[in-house]
């Protein structure tokens, strides 16, 4: 039976604050599931008349699907949120883009007419489950991926510096300083208030706090401080802790609906899905992969970079962003890019970062009702890129 594609819209998007991974992180005593369930509850509570029974699937991105993040986490979340047994769920993995893939899977269900309401999101507790933890690589993995550098994301960033020597450490450091400054301004202006859902947690010393502020940002970062940092991936290298994203714990979630269902319920759609694309590249330079994904998405939508008003590009590494922008014909300081700062400041809890990009886009669209199109994109370990184009539905009837 033939079906016409339904319009898919975002109703709301939320996240936890992002904590530093490890024993000094604010989520060290908090399980991954307990970062996620408050987000599900809030999406329902602040969007009446949506009720749990309307949610037709909970699709959750998570990279390390073992221990507390295993056991089909997406299915467990609705039950832990006390929604009963009737709301199904699943987990998906595309490493850093697991959450963005979960969103796109939800989009696909709704666009095809198989569902009207889905919650998609992602989580990563990198303190409890570090990147690569308990992974058993195939004996041919190094051969098929090029060489051993493909397994270290920091080395893949150094490889980009090698292949594109015009992208210097000074440029990467300058980009990172600008990111920290933008994030500081955004926080002071209250841009995170609607997005971050406060969670009460126990700290390693036994005291309790309300986690409502990202732990990773370093306001006041200077070029002098950046230049003094070591390059852990290579002696006399160019990638440092300052011009790369951190190791973090956090979760984010998005409420997706068909436009028809949203209007039936009296809910205001915030943004409309336009098109998605995924790409593959040499895993040794995985950070270059957003470029072909973005170009593919633009071609599918019959748009150009000039049509894009807001760009949310995940900052795994400063050199990756610099390469992506230059390759797309943009300046490193293009004012459309990461207006509130990016992952170098806020952190990059792997599968939570894609939904975080969508939450930022939702907030930026609301703040800029005259902006029409937005782009969320990210690079992915193992040499992939992901891109989704959105249309703003605030203020202007389209």
mmCIF file of C-alpha atoms in Angstrom:
data_model
loop_
_atom_site.group_PDB
_atom_site.id
_atom_site.type_symbol
_atom_site.label_atom_id
_atom_site.label_comp_id
_atom_site.label_asym_id
_atom_site.label_seq_id
_atom_site.Cartn_x
_atom_site.Cartn_y
_atom_site.Cartn_z
ATOM 1 C CA UNK A 1 0.000 0.000 0.000
ATOM 2 C CA UNK A 2 1.485 3.316 -1.069
ATOM 3 C CA UNK A 3 1.889 6.048 1.558
ATOM 4 C CA UNK A 4 2.689 9.730 1.295
ATOM 5 C CA UNK A 5 5.425 10.981 3.609
ATOM 6 C CA UNK A 6 4.139 12.751 6.701
ATOM 7 C CA UNK A 7 5.673 15.993 7.927
ATOM 8 C CA UNK A 8 7.800 15.365 11.032
ATOM 9 C CA UNK A 9 8.246 18.086 13.639
ATOM 10 C CA UNK A 10 10.114 18.651 16.889
ATOM 11 C CA UNK A 11 7.913 19.651 19.811
ATOM 12 C CA UNK A 12 10.569 19.881 22.538
ATOM 13 C CA UNK A 13 14.155 18.946 23.363
ATOM 14 C CA UNK A 14 15.888 18.759 26.730
ATOM 15 C CA UNK A 15 19.135 17.583 28.265
ATOM 16 C CA UNK A 16 20.941 17.102 31.526
ATOM 17 C CA UNK A 17 23.862 19.251 32.434
ATOM 18 C CA UNK A 18 27.026 17.594 31.150
ATOM 19 C CA UNK A 19 29.433 16.384 33.823
ATOM 20 C CA UNK A 20 33.114 15.547 33.649
ATOM 21 C CA UNK A 21 33.800 11.829 33.398
ATOM 22 C CA UNK A 22 35.607 10.170 36.272
ATOM 23 C CA UNK A 23 35.622 10.172 40.054
ATOM 24 C CA UNK A 24 35.646 13.985 40.237
ATOM 25 C CA UNK A 25 32.638 14.266 37.951
ATOM 26 C CA UNK A 26 29.285 15.258 39.386
ATOM 27 C CA UNK A 27 27.595 12.124 37.996
ATOM 28 C CA UNK A 28 30.140 9.624 39.343
ATOM 29 C CA UNK A 29 27.511 8.188 41.711
ATOM 30 C CA UNK A 30 24.636 8.475 39.228
ATOM 31 C CA UNK A 31 23.741 5.675 36.816
ATOM 32 C CA UNK A 32 23.241 6.309 33.104
ATOM 33 C CA UNK A 33 19.559 5.331 33.292
ATOM 34 C CA UNK A 34 18.978 7.899 36.019
ATOM 35 C CA UNK A 35 20.290 10.631 33.734
ATOM 36 C CA UNK A 36 17.672 9.677 31.132
ATOM 37 C CA UNK A 37 14.418 9.032 32.967
ATOM 38 C CA UNK A 38 13.975 12.628 34.236
ATOM 39 C CA UNK A 39 14.135 13.793 30.618
ATOM 40 C CA UNK A 40 11.298 11.482 29.576
ATOM 41 C CA UNK A 41 9.147 12.706 32.446
ATOM 42 C CA UNK A 42 9.790 16.372 31.689
ATOM 43 C CA UNK A 43 8.977 16.011 28.000
ATOM 44 C CA UNK A 44 5.556 14.689 28.980
ATOM 45 C CA UNK A 45 4.937 17.012 31.922
ATOM 46 C CA UNK A 46 5.646 20.239 30.085
ATOM 47 C CA UNK A 47 3.835 19.292 26.890
ATOM 48 C CA UNK A 48 0.228 18.546 27.813
ATOM 49 C CA UNK A 49 -1.907 16.918 26.467
ATOM 50 C CA UNK A 50 0.813 14.365 25.590
ATOM 51 C CA UNK A 51 0.597 11.301 27.845
ATOM 52 C CA UNK A 52 2.935 8.288 27.995
ATOM 53 C CA UNK A 53 0.449 6.039 26.176
ATOM 54 C CA UNK A 54 0.877 8.228 23.061
ATOM 55 C CA UNK A 55 4.615 7.482 22.870
ATOM 56 C CA UNK A 56 4.911 4.693 20.329
ATOM 57 C CA UNK A 57 8.630 4.031 20.812
ATOM 58 C CA UNK A 58 11.588 5.228 22.886
ATOM 59 C CA UNK A 59 14.651 5.072 20.632
ATOM 60 C CA UNK A 60 17.889 5.661 22.491
ATOM 61 C CA UNK A 61 21.414 6.123 21.211
ATOM 62 C CA UNK A 62 24.193 4.677 23.339
ATOM 63 C CA UNK A 63 27.714 3.741 22.269
ATOM 64 C CA UNK A 64 28.934 1.351 24.954
ATOM 65 C CA UNK A 65 25.961 -0.984 25.324
ATOM 66 C CA UNK A 66 27.202 -2.975 28.296
ATOM 67 C CA UNK A 67 26.638 -2.972 32.054
ATOM 68 C CA UNK A 68 24.266 -0.131 33.037
ATOM 69 C CA UNK A 69 23.998 0.973 29.388
ATOM 70 C CA UNK A 70 23.207 -2.510 28.111
ATOM 71 C CA UNK A 71 20.078 -4.640 28.225
ATOM 72 C CA UNK A 72 18.212 -2.594 25.597
ATOM 73 C CA UNK A 73 18.393 0.640 27.553
ATOM 74 C CA UNK A 74 15.689 2.332 25.480
ATOM 75 C CA UNK A 75 13.156 -0.268 26.603
ATOM 76 C CA UNK A 76 14.108 0.050 30.273
ATOM 77 C CA UNK A 77 13.750 3.833 30.368
ATOM 78 C CA UNK A 78 9.984 4.001 29.951
ATOM 79 C CA UNK A 79 9.515 1.439 32.721
ATOM 80 C CA UNK A 80 11.947 3.272 35.007
ATOM 81 C CA UNK A 81 9.935 6.425 34.288
ATOM 82 C CA UNK A 82 6.921 4.536 35.713
ATOM 83 C CA UNK A 83 5.078 4.501 32.399
ATOM 84 C CA UNK A 84 4.151 0.835 32.687
ATOM 85 C CA UNK A 85 4.870 -1.958 30.251
ATOM 86 C CA UNK A 86 3.050 -0.736 27.154
ATOM 87 C CA UNK A 87 5.635 1.770 25.839
ATOM 88 C CA UNK A 88 8.280 -0.079 23.772
ATOM 89 C CA UNK A 89 11.885 0.982 23.305
ATOM 90 C CA UNK A 90 15.234 0.055 21.790
ATOM 91 C CA UNK A 91 18.877 1.116 21.688
ATOM 92 C CA UNK A 92 20.972 2.035 18.645
ATOM 93 C CA UNK A 93 24.702 2.543 18.167
ATOM 94 C CA UNK A 94 26.487 4.726 15.663
ATOM 95 C CA UNK A 95 29.156 5.742 18.145
ATOM 96 C CA UNK A 96 29.155 9.579 18.466
ATOM 97 C CA UNK A 97 26.079 9.844 16.234
ATOM 98 C CA UNK A 98 24.052 7.225 18.107
ATOM 99 C CA UNK A 99 21.634 9.831 19.418
ATOM 100 C CA UNK A 100 21.339 11.620 16.076
ATOM 101 C CA UNK A 101 20.683 8.249 14.449
ATOM 102 C CA UNK A 102 18.007 7.532 17.075
ATOM 103 C CA UNK A 103 16.353 10.820 16.143
ATOM 104 C CA UNK A 104 16.500 9.976 12.458
ATOM 105 C CA UNK A 105 15.059 6.500 13.073
ATOM 106 C CA UNK A 106 12.183 8.168 14.909
ATOM 107 C CA UNK A 107 11.761 10.584 12.006
ATOM 108 C CA UNK A 108 11.628 7.665 9.580
ATOM 109 C CA UNK A 109 8.886 5.903 11.572
ATOM 110 C CA UNK A 110 6.764 9.023 11.684
ATOM 111 C CA UNK A 111 7.403 10.109 8.078
ATOM 112 C CA UNK A 112 6.390 6.670 6.824
ATOM 113 C CA UNK A 113 3.143 6.749 8.796
ATOM 114 C CA UNK A 114 4.088 3.975 11.210
ATOM 115 C CA UNK A 115 3.956 6.241 14.272
ATOM 116 C CA UNK A 116 2.778 9.687 15.349
ATOM 117 C CA UNK A 117 4.755 10.289 18.538
ATOM 118 C CA UNK A 118 8.254 9.096 19.429
ATOM 119 C CA UNK A 119 10.870 10.114 21.973
ATOM 120 C CA UNK A 120 14.440 9.764 20.752
ATOM 121 C CA UNK A 121 17.595 10.568 22.652
ATOM 122 C CA UNK A 122 20.991 9.430 23.756
ATOM 123 C CA UNK A 123 23.196 8.961 26.793
ATOM 124 C CA UNK A 124 26.796 8.254 27.586
ATOM 125 C CA UNK A 125 28.346 7.759 31.001
ATOM 126 C CA UNK A 126 31.993 7.877 30.013
ATOM 127 C CA UNK A 127 33.051 7.823 33.649
ATOM 128 C CA UNK A 128 31.527 4.397 34.257
ATOM 129 C CA UNK A 129 32.015 3.050 30.727
ATOM 130 C CA UNK A 130 35.048 4.608 28.998
ATOM 131 C CA UNK A 131 35.328 4.661 25.232
ATOM 132 C CA UNK A 132 36.281 1.201 23.967
ATOM 133 C CA UNK A 133 35.601 -0.489 27.316
ATOM 134 C CA UNK A 134 35.458 -4.305 26.922
ATOM 135 C CA UNK A 135 35.495 -4.038 23.132
ATOM 136 C CA UNK A 136 36.850 -7.084 21.289
ATOM 137 C CA UNK A 137 38.174 -6.004 17.892
ATOM 138 C CA UNK A 138 38.204 -8.329 14.914
ATOM 139 C CA UNK A 139 41.721 -9.493 13.941
ATOM 140 C CA UNK A 140 41.372 -7.670 10.593
ATOM 141 C CA UNK A 141 40.098 -4.419 12.080
ATOM 142 C CA UNK A 142 43.379 -2.556 11.743
ATOM 143 C CA UNK A 143 43.810 -3.765 8.164
ATOM 144 C CA UNK A 144 40.368 -2.687 6.973
ATOM 145 C CA UNK A 145 40.464 0.665 8.785
ATOM 146 C CA UNK A 146 43.857 1.681 7.405
ATOM 147 C CA UNK A 147 46.155 1.529 10.420
ATOM 148 C CA UNK A 148 46.157 1.687 14.213
ATOM 149 C CA UNK A 149 45.626 5.455 14.285
ATOM 150 C CA UNK A 150 41.999 4.929 13.233
ATOM 151 C CA UNK A 151 41.214 3.550 16.705
ATOM 152 C CA UNK A 152 42.354 6.704 18.539
ATOM 153 C CA UNK A 153 40.108 9.686 17.888
ATOM 154 C CA UNK A 154 42.903 12.008 18.989
ATOM 155 C CA UNK A 155 45.233 10.466 16.441
ATOM 156 C CA UNK A 156 42.633 10.881 13.698
ATOM 157 C CA UNK A 157 42.626 14.598 14.516
ATOM 158 C CA UNK A 158 46.428 14.675 14.331
ATOM 159 C CA UNK A 159 46.115 12.954 10.946
ATOM 160 C CA UNK A 160 43.911 15.801 9.696
ATOM 161 C CA UNK A 161 46.598 18.257 10.741
ATOM 162 C CA UNK A 162 49.107 16.143 8.799
ATOM 163 C CA UNK A 163 47.057 15.969 5.618
ATOM 164 C CA UNK A 164 45.992 19.609 5.750
ATOM 165 C CA UNK A 165 49.066 21.433 7.095
ATOM 166 C CA UNK A 166 47.426 24.816 6.547
ATOM 167 C CA UNK A 167 45.278 24.004 9.588
ATOM 168 C CA UNK A 168 47.726 24.856 12.365
ATOM 169 C CA UNK A 169 47.651 24.377 16.121
ATOM 170 C CA UNK A 170 47.386 28.147 16.560
ATOM 171 C CA UNK A 171 44.222 28.132 14.438
ATOM 172 C CA UNK A 172 42.806 25.240 16.458
ATOM 173 C CA UNK A 173 43.634 26.970 19.744
ATOM 174 C CA UNK A 174 42.049 30.219 18.546
ATOM 175 C CA UNK A 175 38.895 28.375 17.552
ATOM 176 C CA UNK A 176 38.741 26.706 20.982
ATOM 177 C CA UNK A 177 39.156 30.030 22.818
ATOM 178 C CA UNK A 178 36.318 31.508 20.751
ATOM 179 C CA UNK A 179 34.152 28.490 21.603
ATOM 180 C CA UNK A 180 34.728 28.953 25.326
ATOM 181 C CA UNK A 181 33.916 32.651 25.066
ATOM 182 C CA UNK A 182 30.652 31.990 23.201
ATOM 183 C CA UNK A 183 29.614 29.338 25.724
ATOM 184 C CA UNK A 184 30.329 31.693 28.625
ATOM 185 C CA UNK A 185 28.202 34.436 27.070
ATOM 186 C CA UNK A 186 25.379 31.975 26.358
ATOM 187 C CA UNK A 187 25.340 30.683 29.923
ATOM 188 C CA UNK A 188 25.401 34.165 31.444
ATOM 189 C CA UNK A 189 22.515 35.184 29.152
ATOM 190 C CA UNK A 190 20.419 32.247 30.395
ATOM 191 C CA UNK A 191 20.333 30.349 27.106
ATOM 192 C CA UNK A 192 20.552 26.972 28.882
ATOM 193 C CA UNK A 193 17.698 27.476 31.359
ATOM 194 C CA UNK A 194 14.861 25.963 29.309
ATOM 195 C CA UNK A 195 17.077 23.194 27.963
ATOM 196 C CA UNK A 196 18.868 21.818 31.034
ATOM 197 C CA UNK A 197 16.692 19.757 33.373
ATOM 198 C CA UNK A 198 17.993 19.953 36.968
ATOM 199 C CA UNK A 199 18.726 16.599 38.595
ATOM 200 C CA UNK A 200 19.535 16.052 42.257
ATOM 201 C CA UNK A 201 22.652 13.886 42.557
ATOM 202 C CA UNK A 202 25.048 12.616 45.183
ATOM 203 C CA UNK A 203 28.656 13.755 44.829
ATOM 204 C CA UNK A 204 31.654 11.497 45.488
ATOM 205 C CA UNK A 205 32.072 13.056 48.960
ATOM 206 C CA UNK A 206 28.509 12.106 49.899
ATOM 207 C CA UNK A 207 27.025 15.591 49.683
ATOM 208 C CA UNK A 208 24.074 16.290 47.394
ATOM 209 C CA UNK A 209 23.652 19.014 44.779
ATOM 210 C CA UNK A 210 21.239 19.963 42.040
ATOM 211 C CA UNK A 211 23.117 19.408 38.780
ATOM 212 C CA UNK A 212 21.923 22.247 36.571
ATOM 213 C CA UNK A 213 25.142 23.626 35.094
ATOM 214 C CA UNK A 214 27.661 22.045 32.741
ATOM 215 C CA UNK A 215 30.891 21.072 34.471
ATOM 216 C CA UNK A 216 33.193 21.172 31.440
ATOM 217 C CA UNK A 217 33.337 24.858 30.299
ATOM 218 C CA UNK A 218 36.451 26.876 31.055
ATOM 219 C CA UNK A 219 35.510 30.562 30.930
ATOM 220 C CA UNK A 220 38.417 32.956 30.645
ATOM 221 C CA UNK A 221 40.538 30.573 28.571
ATOM 222 C CA UNK A 222 43.403 32.406 26.853
ATOM 223 C CA UNK A 223 45.680 31.660 23.925
ATOM 224 C CA UNK A 224 48.644 31.662 26.321
ATOM 225 C CA UNK A 225 47.040 28.980 28.475
ATOM 226 C CA UNK A 226 46.151 26.942 25.391
ATOM 227 C CA UNK A 227 49.717 27.066 24.059
ATOM 228 C CA UNK A 228 51.057 25.631 27.327
ATOM 229 C CA UNK A 229 48.974 22.442 27.128
ATOM 230 C CA UNK A 230 50.599 19.124 26.281
ATOM 231 C CA UNK A 231 49.711 17.133 23.167
ATOM 232 C CA UNK A 232 48.956 13.658 24.557
ATOM 233 C CA UNK A 233 48.409 11.855 21.267
ATOM 234 C CA UNK A 234 51.752 12.711 19.729
ATOM 235 C CA UNK A 235 54.948 14.341 20.954
ATOM 236 C CA UNK A 236 55.074 17.873 19.563
ATOM 237 C CA UNK A 237 51.618 17.327 18.144
ATOM 238 C CA UNK A 238 48.805 19.826 17.713
ATOM 239 C CA UNK A 239 45.814 18.257 19.470
ATOM 240 C CA UNK A 240 45.506 19.111 23.170
ATOM 241 C CA UNK A 241 42.881 18.849 25.885
ATOM 242 C CA UNK A 242 42.097 22.487 25.191
ATOM 243 C CA UNK A 243 41.256 22.232 21.490
ATOM 244 C CA UNK A 244 39.366 18.937 21.781
ATOM 245 C CA UNK A 245 36.082 17.969 23.424
ATOM 246 C CA UNK A 246 36.175 16.462 26.880
ATOM 247 C CA UNK A 247 35.245 13.062 28.272
ATOM 248 C CA UNK A 248 31.781 13.535 29.703
ATOM 249 C CA UNK A 249 28.621 12.086 31.199
ATOM 250 C CA UNK A 250 25.200 13.289 30.093
ATOM 251 C CA UNK A 251 21.911 12.632 28.315
ATOM 252 C CA UNK A 252 19.570 14.473 25.953
ATOM 253 C CA UNK A 253 16.127 13.752 24.492
ATOM 254 C CA UNK A 254 13.799 15.005 21.742
ATOM 255 C CA UNK A 255 9.998 14.763 21.423
ATOM 256 C CA UNK A 256 9.083 14.044 17.785
ATOM 257 C CA UNK A 257 5.607 14.077 16.249
ATOM 258 C CA UNK A 258 3.818 14.102 12.971
ATOM 259 C CA UNK A 259 2.717 17.650 12.246
ATOM 260 C CA UNK A 260 -0.890 16.472 11.942
ATOM 261 C CA UNK A 261 -0.810 14.914 15.410
ATOM 262 C CA UNK A 262 0.777 17.991 16.950
ATOM 263 C CA UNK A 263 -1.888 20.271 15.488
ATOM 264 C CA UNK A 264 -4.625 17.855 16.581
ATOM 265 C CA UNK A 265 -3.313 18.099 20.152
ATOM 266 C CA UNK A 266 -2.946 21.864 19.994
ATOM 267 C CA UNK A 267 0.853 21.732 20.255
ATOM 268 C CA UNK A 268 3.035 24.234 18.414
ATOM 269 C CA UNK A 269 5.678 22.553 16.231
ATOM 270 C CA UNK A 270 9.063 24.225 16.757
ATOM 271 C CA UNK A 271 10.900 22.912 13.708
ATOM 272 C CA UNK A 272 10.274 20.603 10.776
ATOM 273 C CA UNK A 273 12.535 17.861 9.488
ATOM 274 C CA UNK A 274 13.718 18.499 5.934
ATOM 275 C CA UNK A 275 16.281 15.808 5.075
ATOM 276 C CA UNK A 276 18.969 13.556 6.570
ATOM 277 C CA UNK A 277 22.184 12.088 5.164
ATOM 278 C CA UNK A 278 25.009 9.862 6.323
ATOM 279 C CA UNK A 279 28.455 9.374 4.775
ATOM 280 C CA UNK A 280 31.570 7.241 5.077
ATOM 281 C CA UNK A 281 35.245 8.235 4.735
ATOM 282 C CA UNK A 282 38.727 6.946 5.527
ATOM 283 C CA UNK A 283 38.489 6.127 9.277
ATOM 284 C CA UNK A 284 41.969 7.586 9.817
ATOM 285 C CA UNK A 285 40.542 11.052 9.125
ATOM 286 C CA UNK A 286 37.056 10.457 10.486
ATOM 287 C CA UNK A 287 36.658 14.142 11.318
ATOM 288 C CA UNK A 288 36.366 15.040 7.631
ATOM 289 C CA UNK A 289 33.160 12.991 7.247
ATOM 290 C CA UNK A 290 30.585 15.724 7.983
ATOM 291 C CA UNK A 291 31.530 17.384 4.673
ATOM 292 C CA UNK A 292 30.187 14.668 2.335
ATOM 293 C CA UNK A 293 27.187 14.117 4.628
ATOM 294 C CA UNK A 294 26.330 17.826 4.535
ATOM 295 C CA UNK A 295 26.802 18.024 0.767
ATOM 296 C CA UNK A 296 24.559 14.989 0.309
ATOM 297 C CA UNK A 297 21.857 16.499 2.533
ATOM 298 C CA UNK A 298 22.017 19.849 0.726
ATOM 299 C CA UNK A 299 21.699 18.131 -2.640
ATOM 300 C CA UNK A 300 18.691 16.108 -1.478
ATOM 301 C CA UNK A 301 16.991 19.271 -0.232
ATOM 302 C CA UNK A 302 18.006 21.335 -3.290
ATOM 303 C CA UNK A 303 19.686 23.845 -0.977
ATOM 304 C CA UNK A 304 23.145 25.405 -0.687
ATOM 305 C CA UNK A 305 25.206 26.501 2.310
ATOM 306 C CA UNK A 306 24.018 30.047 1.609
ATOM 307 C CA UNK A 307 20.472 28.902 2.421
ATOM 308 C CA UNK A 308 21.475 27.655 5.882
ATOM 309 C CA UNK A 309 20.937 30.278 8.585
ATOM 310 C CA UNK A 310 22.121 28.367 11.669
ATOM 311 C CA UNK A 311 24.780 25.634 11.810
ATOM 312 C CA UNK A 312 25.290 23.315 14.781
ATOM 313 C CA UNK A 313 28.445 21.329 14.075
ATOM 314 C CA UNK A 314 29.661 19.019 16.812
ATOM 315 C CA UNK A 315 33.166 19.892 17.948
ATOM 316 C CA UNK A 316 34.950 16.654 18.539
ATOM 317 C CA UNK A 317 38.163 18.528 17.703
ATOM 318 C CA UNK A 318 38.861 22.093 16.625
ATOM 319 C CA UNK A 319 40.848 20.928 13.596
ATOM 320 C CA UNK A 320 37.868 18.833 12.479
ATOM 321 C CA UNK A 321 35.573 21.865 12.547
ATOM 322 C CA UNK A 322 38.162 24.009 10.759
ATOM 323 C CA UNK A 323 38.524 21.398 8.020
ATOM 324 C CA UNK A 324 34.750 21.063 7.649
ATOM 325 C CA UNK A 325 34.189 24.809 7.372
ATOM 326 C CA UNK A 326 37.037 25.441 4.926
ATOM 327 C CA UNK A 327 35.927 22.486 2.793
ATOM 328 C CA UNK A 328 32.402 23.919 2.659
ATOM 329 C CA UNK A 329 33.711 27.329 1.605
ATOM 330 C CA UNK A 330 33.078 28.963 4.988
ATOM 331 C CA UNK A 331 35.293 31.076 7.233
ATOM 332 C CA UNK A 332 36.460 29.616 10.572
ATOM 333 C CA UNK A 333 34.597 32.455 12.307
ATOM 334 C CA UNK A 334 31.383 32.182 10.286
ATOM 335 C CA UNK A 335 28.761 33.785 12.580
ATOM 336 C CA UNK A 336 26.191 31.083 11.792
ATOM 337 C CA UNK A 337 28.319 28.329 13.351
ATOM 338 C CA UNK A 338 27.863 27.180 16.968
ATOM 339 C CA UNK A 339 26.454 30.510 18.087
ATOM 340 C CA UNK A 340 26.302 29.419 21.736
ATOM 341 C CA UNK A 341 29.595 27.511 21.579
ATOM 342 C CA UNK A 342 30.049 23.794 21.047
ATOM 343 C CA UNK A 343 31.425 20.579 22.480
ATOM 344 C CA UNK A 344 34.914 21.950 23.135
ATOM 345 C CA UNK A 345 33.236 23.985 25.870
ATOM 346 C CA UNK A 346 30.208 21.914 26.884
ATOM 347 C CA UNK A 347 31.664 18.430 26.445
ATOM 348 C CA UNK A 348 30.909 15.484 24.187
ATOM 349 C CA UNK A 349 29.189 12.559 25.935
ATOM 350 C CA UNK A 350 29.163 10.580 22.672
ATOM 351 C CA UNK A 351 25.592 9.465 21.882
ATOM 352 C CA UNK A 352 24.086 12.350 23.882
ATOM 353 C CA UNK A 353 25.720 14.955 21.655
ATOM 354 C CA UNK A 354 23.436 14.581 18.631
ATOM 355 C CA UNK A 355 20.267 15.310 20.621
ATOM 356 C CA UNK A 356 22.160 18.162 22.308
ATOM 357 C CA UNK A 357 22.722 19.700 18.864
ATOM 358 C CA UNK A 358 18.988 19.438 18.173
ATOM 359 C CA UNK A 359 18.180 21.072 21.533
ATOM 360 C CA UNK A 360 20.513 23.948 20.666
ATOM 361 C CA UNK A 361 18.893 24.288 17.237
ATOM 362 C CA UNK A 362 15.447 24.432 18.813
ATOM 363 C CA UNK A 363 16.558 27.234 21.133
ATOM 364 C CA UNK A 364 18.332 29.163 18.388
ATOM 365 C CA UNK A 365 15.327 28.913 16.058
ATOM 366 C CA UNK A 366 13.109 30.291 18.826
ATOM 367 C CA UNK A 367 15.538 33.163 19.363
ATOM 368 C CA UNK A 368 15.807 33.837 15.614
ATOM 369 C CA UNK A 369 12.306 33.478 14.110
ATOM 370 C CA UNK A 370 13.515 35.005 10.845
ATOM 371 C CA UNK A 371 15.986 32.152 10.311
ATOM 372 C CA UNK A 372 14.539 29.512 7.996
ATOM 373 C CA UNK A 373 16.943 26.560 7.700
ATOM 374 C CA UNK A 374 19.275 24.983 10.235
ATOM 375 C CA UNK A 375 21.880 22.230 9.966
ATOM 376 C CA UNK A 376 22.954 19.753 12.665
ATOM 377 C CA UNK A 377 25.985 17.653 11.751
ATOM 378 C CA UNK A 378 28.720 15.614 13.364
ATOM 379 C CA UNK A 379 31.651 13.319 12.692
ATOM 380 C CA UNK A 380 31.595 9.720 13.894
ATOM 381 C CA UNK A 381 34.287 7.283 14.957
ATOM 382 C CA UNK A 382 35.114 4.601 12.389
ATOM 383 C CA UNK A 383 34.864 7.214 9.620
ATOM 384 C CA UNK A 384 31.267 8.394 9.278
ATOM 385 C CA UNK A 385 29.437 11.695 9.097
ATOM 386 C CA UNK A 386 25.812 12.560 9.854
ATOM 387 C CA UNK A 387 23.754 15.597 8.853
ATOM 388 C CA UNK A 388 20.136 16.676 9.314
ATOM 389 C CA UNK A 389 18.562 19.833 7.897
ATOM 390 C CA UNK A 390 15.649 21.458 9.743
ATOM 391 C CA UNK A 391 13.158 24.221 8.927
ATOM 392 C CA UNK A 392 12.197 26.801 11.552
ATOM 393 C CA UNK A 393 8.486 26.937 12.400
ATOM 394 C CA UNK A 394 8.629 29.793 14.897
ATOM 395 C CA UNK A 395 6.913 33.005 13.985
ATOM 396 C CA UNK A 396 6.433 32.356 10.266
ATOM 397 C CA UNK A 397 3.765 30.125 8.713
ATOM 398 C CA UNK A 398 5.320 28.032 5.993
#
